[in-house]
Short mmCIF file of C-alpha atoms in Angstrom, two decimals:
data_model
loop_
_atom_site.label_atom_id
_atom_site.label_comp_id
_atom_site.label_asym_id
_atom_site.label_seq_id
_atom_site.Cartn_x
_atom_site.Cartn_y
_atom_site.Cartn_z
CA UNK D 22 25.38 57.19 -31.93
CA UNK D 23 25.03 54.15 -29.65
CA UNK D 24 22.31 52.58 -31.82
CA UNK D 25 23.94 53.35 -35.11
CA UNK D 26 20.59 54.72 -36.39
CA UNK D 27 19.29 58.06 -37.56
CA UNK D 28 17.21 60.16 -35.11
CA UNK D 29 14.07 59.69 -37.20
CA UNK D 30 14.34 55.92 -36.70
CA UNK D 31 14.55 56.24 -32.91
CA UNK D 32 12.36 59.13 -31.74
CA UNK D 33 8.97 57.91 -30.51
CA UNK D 34 10.11 54.32 -29.80
CA UNK D 35 10.39 52.50 -26.51
CA UNK D 36 13.85 51.22 -25.79
CA UNK D 37 12.83 47.56 -26.03
CA UNK D 38 11.67 48.15 -29.58
CA UNK D 39 15.30 48.70 -30.55
CA UNK D 40 16.42 45.22 -29.51
CA UNK D 41 15.66 41.65 -30.36
CA UNK D 42 12.85 39.68 -28.79
CA UNK D 43 14.94 38.11 -26.00
CA UNK D 44 16.61 41.38 -25.00
CA UNK D 45 13.23 43.15 -25.24
CA UNK D 46 11.76 40.75 -22.70
CA UNK D 47 14.73 41.37 -20.40
CA UNK D 48 14.24 45.16 -20.65
CA UNK D 49 10.50 44.86 -19.94
CA UNK D 50 11.22 42.72 -16.87
CA UNK D 51 13.56 45.36 -15.48
CA UNK D 52 10.93 48.03 -16.13
CA UNK D 53 8.42 46.00 -14.13
CA UNK D 54 10.87 45.82 -11.21
CA UNK D 55 11.13 49.61 -11.19
CA UNK D 56 7.37 50.00 -11.35
CA UNK D 57 6.70 47.59 -8.49
CA UNK D 58 9.40 49.17 -6.38
CA UNK D 59 7.94 52.57 -7.20
CA UNK D 60 11.47 53.85 -7.02
CA UNK D 61 14.63 54.24 -9.00
CA UNK D 62 16.18 50.93 -10.06
CA UNK D 63 19.81 50.60 -11.27
CA UNK D 64 21.40 47.63 -12.98
CA UNK D 65 23.97 46.69 -15.66
CA UNK D 66 23.06 44.97 -18.90
CA UNK D 67 24.65 43.86 -22.14
CA UNK D 68 22.65 44.99 -25.15
CA UNK D 69 23.10 44.53 -28.88
CA UNK D 70 21.98 47.45 -31.03
CA UNK D 71 20.50 47.06 -34.52
CA UNK D 72 23.88 47.66 -36.16
CA UNK D 73 25.39 44.75 -34.17
CA UNK D 74 27.28 46.90 -31.69
CA UNK D 75 27.29 45.13 -28.33
CA UNK D 76 27.83 47.33 -25.29
CA UNK D 77 27.53 47.15 -21.53
CA UNK D 78 25.11 49.75 -20.19
CA UNK D 79 24.72 51.11 -16.72
CA UNK D 80 20.90 51.50 -16.72
CA UNK D 81 18.88 53.71 -14.39
CA UNK D 82 15.06 53.14 -14.52
CA UNK D 83 12.66 55.50 -12.72
CA UNK D 84 8.81 55.59 -12.83
CA UNK D 85 7.46 59.07 -13.63
CA UNK D 86 3.98 60.50 -13.06
CA UNK D 87 1.82 63.45 -13.99
CA UNK D 88 0.67 66.09 -11.48
CA UNK D 89 -2.23 63.83 -10.50
CA UNK D 90 0.24 61.01 -9.69
CA UNK D 91 -0.91 59.00 -12.71
CA UNK D 92 1.87 56.72 -14.01
CA UNK D 93 3.03 57.92 -17.38
CA UNK D 94 5.84 55.45 -17.94
CA UNK D 95 9.45 54.66 -17.24
CA UNK D 96 12.29 57.11 -17.61
CA UNK D 97 15.42 55.18 -18.57
CA UNK D 98 18.96 56.56 -18.65
CA UNK D 99 21.62 54.30 -20.16
CA UNK D 100 25.37 54.96 -19.99
CA UNK D 101 27.93 52.98 -22.00
CA UNK D 102 30.42 51.55 -19.48
CA UNK D 103 32.03 48.91 -21.74
CA UNK D 104 35.51 50.47 -21.79
CA UNK D 105 35.42 51.38 -18.13
CA UNK D 106 34.56 47.80 -17.15
CA UNK D 107 37.28 46.43 -19.41
CA UNK D 108 39.76 48.79 -17.76
CA UNK D 109 38.60 47.69 -14.30
CA UNK D 110 39.00 44.03 -15.23
CA UNK D 111 42.50 44.68 -16.58
CA UNK D 112 43.39 46.59 -13.44
CA UNK D 113 42.20 43.68 -11.32
CA UNK D 114 44.27 41.26 -13.40
CA UNK D 115 47.28 43.55 -12.99
CA UNK D 116 46.77 43.66 -9.24
CA UNK D 117 46.54 39.87 -9.13
CA UNK D 118 49.66 39.62 -11.28
CA UNK D 119 51.57 42.03 -9.03
CA UNK D 120 50.39 40.10 -6.01
CA UNK D 121 51.67 36.90 -7.60
CA UNK D 122 54.99 38.52 -8.54
CA UNK D 123 55.44 39.80 -5.01
CA UNK D 124 55.09 36.29 -3.58
CA UNK D 125 56.48 34.02 -6.28
CA UNK D 126 59.83 33.47 -7.96
CA UNK D 127 59.66 34.88 -11.48
CA UNK D 128 61.88 32.16 -13.01
CA UNK D 129 60.36 28.99 -11.56
CA UNK D 130 56.91 30.10 -10.40
CA UNK D 131 57.56 28.62 -6.96
CA UNK D 132 56.91 30.52 -3.75
CA UNK D 133 59.65 33.05 -2.98
CA UNK D 134 61.27 33.76 0.37
CA UNK D 135 58.52 36.20 1.39
CA UNK D 136 55.72 33.71 0.79
CA UNK D 137 57.76 30.84 2.24
CA UNK D 138 58.25 32.65 5.55
CA UNK D 139 54.55 33.55 5.69
CA UNK D 140 53.47 29.97 4.96
CA UNK D 141 55.96 28.58 7.42
CA UNK D 142 54.55 30.85 10.12
CA UNK D 143 51.04 29.59 9.32
CA UNK D 144 52.25 25.98 9.25
CA UNK D 145 53.84 26.37 12.68
CA UNK D 146 50.57 27.76 14.08
CA UNK D 147 48.58 24.87 12.59
CA UNK D 148 51.07 22.30 13.87
CA UNK D 149 50.92 23.86 17.33
CA UNK D 150 47.09 23.76 17.40
CA UNK D 151 46.90 20.20 16.09
CA UNK D 152 49.89 18.96 18.10
CA UNK D 153 51.45 17.93 14.78
CA UNK D 154 55.00 17.98 13.53
CA UNK D 155 56.42 19.57 10.42
CA UNK D 156 59.73 19.52 8.58
CA UNK D 157 61.73 22.12 6.72
CA UNK D 158 63.97 20.77 3.97
CA UNK D 159 66.78 22.99 2.67
CA UNK D 160 67.96 21.85 -0.78
CA UNK D 161 71.08 22.95 -2.64
CA UNK D 162 72.02 21.78 -6.14
CA UNK D 163 75.44 20.13 -6.26
CA UNK D 164 77.99 21.84 -8.55
CA UNK D 165 75.34 24.11 -10.07
CA UNK D 166 77.78 27.02 -10.37
CA UNK D 167 80.10 24.95 -12.51
CA UNK D 168 77.22 24.05 -14.84
CA UNK D 169 76.09 27.68 -14.97
CA UNK D 170 79.61 28.95 -15.67
CA UNK D 171 80.48 26.31 -18.26
CA UNK D 172 77.18 26.02 -20.18
CA UNK D 173 75.87 29.57 -19.72
CA UNK D 174 73.13 31.25 -17.75
CA UNK D 175 70.42 30.32 -20.26
CA UNK D 176 71.04 26.60 -19.65
CA UNK D 177 71.32 27.35 -15.92
CA UNK D 178 67.89 29.00 -15.92
CA UNK D 179 66.37 26.08 -17.84
CA UNK D 180 67.90 23.72 -15.29
CA UNK D 181 66.41 25.64 -12.36
CA UNK D 182 62.99 25.55 -14.01
CA UNK D 183 63.28 21.79 -14.58
CA UNK D 184 64.38 21.27 -10.97
CA UNK D 185 61.39 23.27 -9.71
CA UNK D 186 59.00 21.20 -11.84
CA UNK D 187 60.43 17.92 -10.57
CA UNK D 188 60.27 19.06 -6.96
CA UNK D 189 56.57 19.89 -7.37
CA UNK D 190 55.96 16.50 -9.01
CA UNK D 191 57.65 14.65 -6.14
CA UNK D 192 56.16 16.32 -3.06
CA UNK D 193 52.54 16.21 -1.87
CA UNK D 194 50.03 18.89 -2.89
CA UNK D 195 49.73 20.15 0.66
CA UNK D 196 53.50 20.71 0.95
CA UNK D 197 55.11 23.99 -0.14
CA UNK D 198 58.12 24.22 -2.45
CA UNK D 199 59.97 27.52 -2.63
CA UNK D 200 63.06 28.95 -4.29
CA UNK D 201 65.08 31.15 -1.97
CA UNK D 202 67.43 32.35 -4.70
CA UNK D 203 70.31 31.01 -6.74
CA UNK D 204 70.24 27.22 -6.59
CA UNK D 205 68.67 27.03 -3.13
CA UNK D 206 65.22 25.52 -2.67
CA UNK D 207 63.11 24.86 0.43
CA UNK D 208 60.21 22.51 1.13
CA UNK D 209 57.73 22.75 4.02
CA UNK D 210 56.34 19.33 4.91
CA UNK D 211 53.14 19.65 6.97
CA UNK D 212 51.19 17.12 9.07
CA UNK D 213 54.36 15.22 9.89
CA UNK D 214 53.59 12.31 12.20
CA UNK D 215 57.24 11.30 12.67
CA UNK D 216 60.72 12.16 11.41
CA UNK D 217 60.86 8.99 9.34
CA UNK D 218 58.54 10.50 6.72
CA UNK D 219 60.91 13.44 6.26
CA UNK D 220 63.78 10.99 5.69
CA UNK D 221 61.65 8.97 3.25
CA UNK D 222 60.76 12.12 1.32
CA UNK D 223 64.44 13.09 1.15
CA UNK D 224 65.27 9.65 -0.25
CA UNK D 225 62.38 9.97 -2.69
CA UNK D 226 63.77 13.32 -3.91
CA UNK D 227 67.28 11.90 -4.33
CA UNK D 228 65.86 8.99 -6.30
CA UNK D 229 63.72 11.30 -8.47
CA UNK D 230 66.79 13.29 -9.51
CA UNK D 231 68.72 10.23 -10.65
CA UNK D 232 66.74 10.52 -13.87
CA UNK D 233 68.20 13.22 -16.20
CA UNK D 234 66.34 16.54 -16.44
CA UNK D 235 65.01 17.30 -19.90
CA UNK D 236 65.99 20.79 -21.04
CA UNK D 237 65.21 22.30 -24.41
CA UNK D 238 68.42 21.25 -26.12
CA UNK D 239 70.04 18.73 -23.80
CA UNK D 240 69.74 16.40 -20.83
CA UNK D 241 71.47 17.15 -17.53
CA UNK D 242 71.74 15.03 -14.40
CA UNK D 243 72.21 16.88 -11.15
CA UNK D 244 72.31 15.75 -7.53
CA UNK D 245 70.95 17.36 -4.37
CA UNK D 246 72.34 18.11 -0.94
CA UNK D 247 69.44 18.17 1.54
CA UNK D 248 69.27 19.37 5.14
CA UNK D 249 66.25 18.70 7.37
CA UNK D 250 65.05 20.43 10.54
CA UNK D 251 61.96 19.33 12.49
CA UNK D 252 59.32 21.23 14.45
CA UNK D 253 59.35 21.38 17.43
CA UNK D 254 62.55 19.39 18.10
CA UNK D 255 64.89 21.72 16.19
CA UNK D 256 63.08 25.04 16.52
CA UNK D 257 59.71 26.64 17.12
CA UNK D 258 60.02 29.68 14.84
CA UNK D 259 60.76 30.27 11.18
CA UNK D 260 64.26 31.64 11.69
CA UNK D 261 65.46 28.69 13.77
CA UNK D 262 63.95 26.05 11.47
CA UNK D 263 65.40 27.62 8.31
CA UNK D 264 68.80 28.22 9.92
CA UNK D 265 69.05 24.68 11.23
CA UNK D 266 67.93 23.10 7.96
CA UNK D 267 70.63 25.17 6.24
CA UNK D 268 73.24 23.93 8.72
CA UNK D 269 72.15 20.32 8.07
CA UNK D 270 72.46 20.90 4.33
CA UNK D 271 76.08 22.05 4.71
CA UNK D 272 76.74 18.90 6.70
CA UNK D 273 75.58 16.92 3.67
CA UNK D 274 77.91 18.96 1.46
CA UNK D 275 80.84 18.23 3.74
CA UNK D 276 80.06 14.52 3.72
CA UNK D 277 80.26 14.27 -0.05
CA UNK D 278 76.97 15.71 -1.37
CA UNK D 279 74.11 13.78 -3.01
CA UNK D 280 72.45 12.90 0.28
CA UNK D 281 70.56 14.29 3.27
CA UNK D 282 71.25 15.07 6.91
CA UNK D 283 69.03 15.68 9.92
CA UNK D 284 69.94 18.65 12.07
CA UNK D 285 71.88 18.11 15.30
CA UNK D 286 73.05 20.64 17.88
CA UNK D 287 76.64 19.99 16.81
CA UNK D 288 75.85 21.36 13.36
CA UNK D 289 75.10 24.82 14.75
CA UNK D 290 78.60 25.07 16.13
CA UNK D 291 80.07 23.80 12.88
CA UNK D 292 77.96 26.25 10.86
CA UNK D 293 79.13 29.15 13.03
CA UNK D 294 82.73 28.05 12.58
CA UNK D 295 82.21 27.90 8.81
CA UNK D 296 80.74 31.42 8.71
CA UNK D 297 83.63 32.73 10.78
CA UNK D 298 86.16 30.91 8.59
CA UNK D 299 84.60 32.33 5.42
CA UNK D 300 84.67 35.86 6.83
CA UNK D 301 88.31 35.49 7.84
CA UNK D 302 89.20 33.97 4.45
CA UNK D 303 87.68 36.94 2.62
CA UNK D 304 90.05 39.22 4.55
CA UNK D 305 93.11 36.98 4.28
CA UNK D 306 94.54 38.57 1.12
CA UNK D 307 94.19 42.19 2.21
CA UNK D 308 95.63 41.27 5.63
CA UNK D 309 98.66 39.53 4.01
CA UNK D 310 97.86 36.26 5.77
CA UNK D 311 98.44 33.97 2.76
CA UNK D 312 101.89 32.52 2.24
CA UNK D 313 103.54 30.26 -0.32
CA UNK D 314 105.57 27.20 0.62
CA UNK D 315 107.79 25.44 -1.91
CA UNK D 316 108.59 21.72 -2.26
CA UNK D 317 111.60 20.90 -4.45
CA UNK D 318 111.20 18.81 -7.58
CA UNK D 319 114.15 16.65 -8.58
CA UNK D 320 115.22 15.50 -12.05
CA UNK D 321 116.07 11.84 -11.43
CA UNK D 322 118.65 11.35 -14.19
CA UNK D 323 120.82 14.34 -13.20
CA UNK D 324 119.81 14.60 -9.57
CA UNK D 325 119.34 18.37 -9.94
CA UNK D 326 116.61 20.51 -8.44
CA UNK D 327 114.75 21.69 -11.50
CA UNK D 328 111.97 23.56 -9.73
CA UNK D 329 109.35 23.37 -7.05
CA UNK D 330 105.65 23.07 -6.48
CA UNK D 331 104.08 26.16 -4.91
CA UNK D 332 101.80 25.19 -2.02
CA UNK D 333 99.45 27.61 -0.29
CA UNK D 334 99.34 28.16 3.45
CA UNK D 335 97.13 30.47 5.49
CA UNK D 336 98.50 32.15 8.60
CA UNK D 337 95.16 32.35 10.40
CA UNK D 338 95.23 35.06 13.10
CA UNK D 339 93.74 32.73 15.73
CA UNK D 340 94.32 29.18 14.53
CA UNK D 341 97.85 29.52 13.21
CA UNK D 342 99.14 27.91 10.02
CA UNK D 343 96.34 26.20 8.07
CA UNK D 344 96.91 23.71 5.25
CA UNK D 345 94.84 23.94 2.01
CA UNK D 346 92.60 21.04 3.05
CA UNK D 347 91.08 23.31 5.67
CA UNK D 348 90.02 26.18 3.39
CA UNK D 349 90.35 25.43 -0.36
CA UNK D 350 86.99 23.63 -0.59
CA UNK D 351 85.35 26.60 1.14
CA UNK D 352 87.05 29.04 -1.23
CA UNK D 353 85.68 27.08 -4.20
CA UNK D 354 82.14 27.01 -2.77
CA UNK D 355 82.17 30.76 -2.14
CA UNK D 356 83.91 31.72 -5.40
CA UNK D 357 86.93 33.11 -3.52
CA UNK D 358 89.15 30.60 -5.32
CA UNK D 359 89.37 32.92 -8.33
CA UNK D 360 90.79 35.79 -6.29
CA UNK D 361 93.04 33.51 -4.24
CA UNK D 362 94.20 31.66 -7.34
CA UNK D 363 95.19 34.89 -9.06
CA UNK D 364 97.08 35.97 -5.93
CA UNK D 365 99.01 32.68 -5.96
CA UNK D 366 99.80 32.98 -9.66
CA UNK D 367 100.99 36.60 -9.45
CA UNK D 368 103.07 35.85 -6.34
CA UNK D 369 104.77 32.93 -8.12
CA UNK D 370 105.54 35.12 -11.14
CA UNK D 371 107.13 37.71 -8.84
CA UNK D 372 109.20 34.96 -7.15
CA UNK D 373 110.53 33.77 -10.51
CA UNK D 374 111.75 37.27 -11.33
CA UNK D 375 113.35 37.69 -7.89
CA UNK D 376 115.03 34.25 -8.02
CA UNK D 377 116.55 34.93 -11.42
CA UNK D 378 117.98 38.19 -10.16
CA UNK D 379 119.42 36.29 -7.17
CA UNK D 380 121.16 33.81 -9.51
CA UNK D 381 118.68 30.92 -9.38
CA UNK D 382 118.06 30.73 -13.11
CA UNK D 383 115.77 28.35 -14.98
CA UNK D 384 113.96 27.18 -11.83
CA UNK D 385 110.41 26.18 -12.67
CA UNK D 386 107.36 26.65 -10.47
CA UNK D 387 104.39 24.27 -10.59
CA UNK D 388 101.18 26.09 -9.68
CA UNK D 389 97.93 24.33 -8.84
CA UNK D 390 94.93 25.67 -10.76
CA UNK D 391 91.37 24.99 -9.65
CA UNK D 392 88.91 23.80 -12.25
CA UNK D 393 86.65 26.63 -11.10
CA UNK D 394 89.27 29.08 -12.34
CA UNK D 395 89.21 27.50 -15.79
CA UNK D 396 85.47 28.16 -15.98
CA UNK D 397 86.23 31.88 -15.91
CA UNK D 398 85.97 33.06 -19.53
CA UNK D 399 88.73 35.63 -18.97
CA UNK D 400 91.09 33.27 -17.11
CA UNK D 401 93.77 33.22 -19.82
CA UNK D 402 93.46 36.99 -20.33
CA UNK D 403 94.15 37.57 -16.62
CA UNK D 404 97.13 35.19 -16.74
CA UNK D 405 98.58 36.98 -19.76
CA UNK D 406 98.23 40.42 -18.15
CA UNK D 407 100.02 39.27 -14.98
CA UNK D 408 102.94 37.79 -16.95
CA UNK D 409 103.30 40.97 -19.00
CA UNK D 410 103.10 43.23 -15.94
CA UNK D 411 105.53 41.23 -13.79
CA UNK D 412 107.88 40.42 -16.67
CA UNK D 413 108.53 36.75 -15.86
CA UNK D 414 109.35 33.97 -18.32
CA UNK D 415 106.20 32.00 -19.13
CA UNK D 416 108.18 28.84 -19.96
CA UNK D 417 109.18 28.56 -16.29
CA UNK D 418 105.52 28.19 -15.23
CA UNK D 419 103.86 24.81 -15.07
CA UNK D 420 100.13 24.78 -14.34
CA UNK D 421 98.76 21.70 -12.58
CA UNK D 422 95.10 20.74 -12.86
CA UNK D 423 93.50 17.62 -11.43
CA UNK D 424 92.46 14.82 -13.73
CA UNK D 425 88.82 15.13 -12.62
CA UNK D 426 88.41 18.63 -14.04
CA UNK D 427 90.12 17.62 -17.27
CA UNK D 428 87.35 15.13 -18.09
CA UNK D 429 84.50 17.14 -16.59
CA UNK D 430 84.62 20.11 -18.98
CA UNK D 431 86.82 18.96 -21.87
CA UNK D 432 85.60 21.45 -24.50
CA UNK D 433 86.28 24.57 -22.43
CA UNK D 434 89.45 23.14 -20.87
CA UNK D 435 91.13 22.31 -24.19
CA UNK D 436 90.52 25.87 -25.44
CA UNK D 437 92.18 27.36 -22.35
CA UNK D 438 95.03 24.84 -22.50
CA UNK D 439 95.81 25.70 -26.11
CA UNK D 440 95.86 29.41 -25.29
CA UNK D 441 98.14 28.80 -22.28
CA UNK D 442 100.48 26.72 -24.42
CA UNK D 443 100.63 29.52 -26.98
CA UNK D 444 101.76 31.86 -24.17
CA UNK D 445 104.58 29.40 -23.47
CA UNK D 446 103.44 27.65 -20.29
CA UNK D 447 103.53 23.92 -19.53
CA UNK D 448 100.47 21.91 -18.47
CA UNK D 449 100.62 19.01 -16.01
CA UNK D 450 97.84 16.62 -15.00
CA UNK D 451 97.81 16.29 -11.21
CA UNK D 452 96.67 13.19 -9.28
CA UNK D 453 96.91 11.17 -12.48
CA UNK D 454 95.44 7.68 -12.20
CA UNK D 455 92.76 8.59 -9.66
CA UNK D 456 90.15 9.61 -12.26
CA UNK D 457 88.89 8.08 -15.48
CA UNK D 458 90.74 9.95 -18.19
CA UNK D 459 90.18 8.97 -21.76
CA UNK D 460 93.45 8.40 -23.61
CA UNK D 461 91.94 10.57 -26.33
CA UNK D 462 92.18 13.54 -23.98
CA UNK D 463 95.88 12.92 -23.43
CA UNK D 464 96.41 12.85 -27.18
CA UNK D 465 94.33 15.93 -28.00
CA UNK D 466 95.20 18.16 -25.04
CA UNK D 467 98.50 20.13 -25.05
CA UNK D 468 99.79 18.32 -21.95
CA UNK D 469 103.49 18.13 -21.11
CA UNK D 470 103.56 16.13 -17.87
CA UNK D 471 101.71 13.46 -15.88
CA UNK D 472 101.92 13.52 -12.08
CA UNK D 473 101.54 10.14 -10.37
CA UNK D 474 99.30 10.54 -7.33
CA UNK D 475 100.99 9.99 -3.97
CA UNK D 476 98.41 7.31 -3.05
CA UNK D 477 100.08 4.94 -5.57
CA UNK D 478 103.61 5.75 -4.39
CA UNK D 479 102.73 5.36 -0.69
CA UNK D 480 102.08 1.59 -0.86
CA UNK D 481 104.11 0.83 -3.95
CA UNK D 482 106.44 -1.57 -2.11
CA UNK D 483 103.63 -3.77 -0.76
CA UNK D 484 100.72 -3.37 -3.14
CA UNK D 485 101.02 -5.10 -6.52
CA UNK D 486 98.14 -3.03 -7.93
CA UNK D 487 99.94 0.22 -7.09
CA UNK D 488 103.08 -1.16 -8.70
CA UNK D 489 101.19 -2.06 -11.87
CA UNK D 490 99.44 1.33 -12.05
CA UNK D 491 102.69 3.23 -11.51
CA UNK D 492 104.48 1.20 -14.21
CA UNK D 493 101.57 1.75 -16.60
CA UNK D 494 101.54 5.55 -16.06
CA UNK D 495 105.29 5.81 -16.64
CA UNK D 496 105.03 3.66 -19.77
CA UNK D 497 102.08 5.70 -21.00
CA UNK D 498 104.01 8.92 -20.50
CA UNK D 499 106.97 7.62 -22.45
CA UNK D 500 104.77 6.43 -25.33
CA UNK D 501 103.08 9.85 -25.56
CA UNK D 502 106.38 11.71 -25.12
CA UNK D 503 105.25 13.21 -21.80
CA UNK D 504 107.34 13.80 -18.70
CA UNK D 505 106.26 11.83 -15.63
CA UNK D 506 106.76 13.03 -12.03
CA UNK D 507 106.02 11.01 -8.91
CA UNK D 508 104.85 12.83 -5.79
CA UNK D 509 104.95 11.54 -2.24
CA UNK D 510 108.33 9.80 -2.43
CA UNK D 511 109.28 9.21 1.22
CA UNK D 512 112.09 6.65 1.21
CA UNK D 513 114.94 5.30 -0.87
CA UNK D 514 113.22 2.06 -1.85
CA UNK D 515 110.30 3.95 -3.37
CA UNK D 516 112.81 6.13 -5.22
CA UNK D 517 114.69 3.08 -6.53
CA UNK D 518 111.44 1.59 -7.86
CA UNK D 519 110.41 4.64 -9.90
CA UNK D 520 113.98 5.21 -11.15
CA UNK D 521 114.13 1.60 -12.37
CA UNK D 522 110.86 2.12 -14.27
CA UNK D 523 112.20 5.25 -15.97
CA UNK D 524 110.27 7.98 -14.10
CA UNK D 525 111.60 11.44 -15.02
CA UNK D 526 111.09 13.51 -11.86
CA UNK D 527 110.07 13.19 -8.21
CA UNK D 528 109.16 15.17 -5.13
CA UNK D 529 108.40 14.17 -1.56
CA UNK D 530 109.61 14.09 2.02
CA UNK D 531 112.61 11.96 0.99
CA UNK D 532 114.04 15.07 -0.68
CA UNK D 533 112.42 17.83 1.36
CA UNK D 534 109.18 18.90 2.96
CA UNK D 535 107.36 22.03 1.73
CA UNK D 536 109.11 25.08 3.18
CA UNK D 537 108.85 28.88 3.23
CA UNK D 538 110.67 30.80 0.49
CA UNK D 539 113.77 31.73 2.49
CA UNK D 540 114.31 28.15 3.65
CA UNK D 541 113.75 26.91 0.11
CA UNK D 542 116.44 29.24 -1.25
CA UNK D 543 118.76 28.12 1.55
CA UNK D 544 117.98 24.51 0.61
CA UNK D 545 118.97 25.27 -2.99
CA UNK D 546 122.29 26.78 -1.94
CA UNK D 547 123.11 23.85 0.34
CA UNK D 548 121.97 21.37 -2.28
CA UNK D 549 124.33 22.89 -4.85
CA UNK D 550 127.19 22.86 -2.37
CA UNK D 551 126.57 19.25 -1.45
CA UNK D 552 126.37 18.24 -5.11
CA UNK D 553 129.72 19.87 -5.82
#
């Protein structure tokens, strides 16, 4: 069967007579080894039979003798082990593959957390023996979640792969790049003579990412926030070095992103405070710690209060009343903004219903919407369900979104805006004039109001540029048939200026500060009385 020949063609032949000349010589040589050893000899050999079938044999060669110990020849036993060997090779490849999977990130091919920790341990030992330094760099991609949410996970995965490739291209071969998960990467820099090299490498990475990343169907530019910890100054074990590099990275985030920070002792305290704040924020809704304040909005022609802007406050159990500047950025980073934003929206809808029942009819509420909320595919669906469940009038709701988000994701934003308009709500552009809006957006988007940023109103009496910008925004609003509201009006002279220019509405300390609901309703009653 092995030879592919009939028995009559095989019986009586030596095995080497079945093969070609070269293989025959090889077989004879192995026979000679067995004879000289005067013992059994085992080996593996590839042979090609007359029909062309090539197999791997496990060959056993043994000299055999007659009863007078005269050598009669060689007894050879050959076993076909071709399939078994192939199976063993495949099993070995599988084991190697599993080993690789266990220690590498499946998406980017970089070392994973398990391998990173192991290599960092080894690097620390080497640095200790050689009296060397090393650095751990913690890298987070700026605004990656927004890209992932707006362009889809497929583009997000391509971006992570491109980032990994560029990291590997930028660092030295002896350094280790790893992906910890999500958009977090880590680099171990060995044989570090001084901290300056770590800073230089961070600057090199920032410079490398100024060039757009080439994905399959598009180009994307992304920036990095980098934190650096050094051995042994900032820790002598893996946990301390990783933790402190992470704390330094968050310092970079807080300072505006797209940069790097070296760890300091102060950062540990700040990192602990951030963790504690995040934990408390996650419990704030269920503990009824969030509260809405309301700042009146005045129609300048009639002098009437036409509504208010809803402003969020957090009654922190230890720190007292916190303004949004203390926790909104954190809620956006952690994704809590979606839950908090929906709480604010539903609470405002409930207030509208209660106020109408109390006789305060046709009062509008302006609600700030985070751009992160607009990236939620089901944002409008959630809004619609709340309005239907609460039973409030959609036309009394005005959603405010900052100019920056309007221009950042125009395609997705215009779809949501059109759906919100169809429900009956108004859309206002907050902080107008601080970004770089295209006038095309104002024409194509279903916008009803522009809100002049308080920074222009604050110095309007002394700064000619602020005067010119304010006049231009009011004129632009009139030409596009949009309402214009000025925020941050604090004195009568500022009010006189915007009234003279034809501004439609205003809010600010001149009229009233933000106040809790009961004080706001009291303000309305007193305001009506005073007007009459």
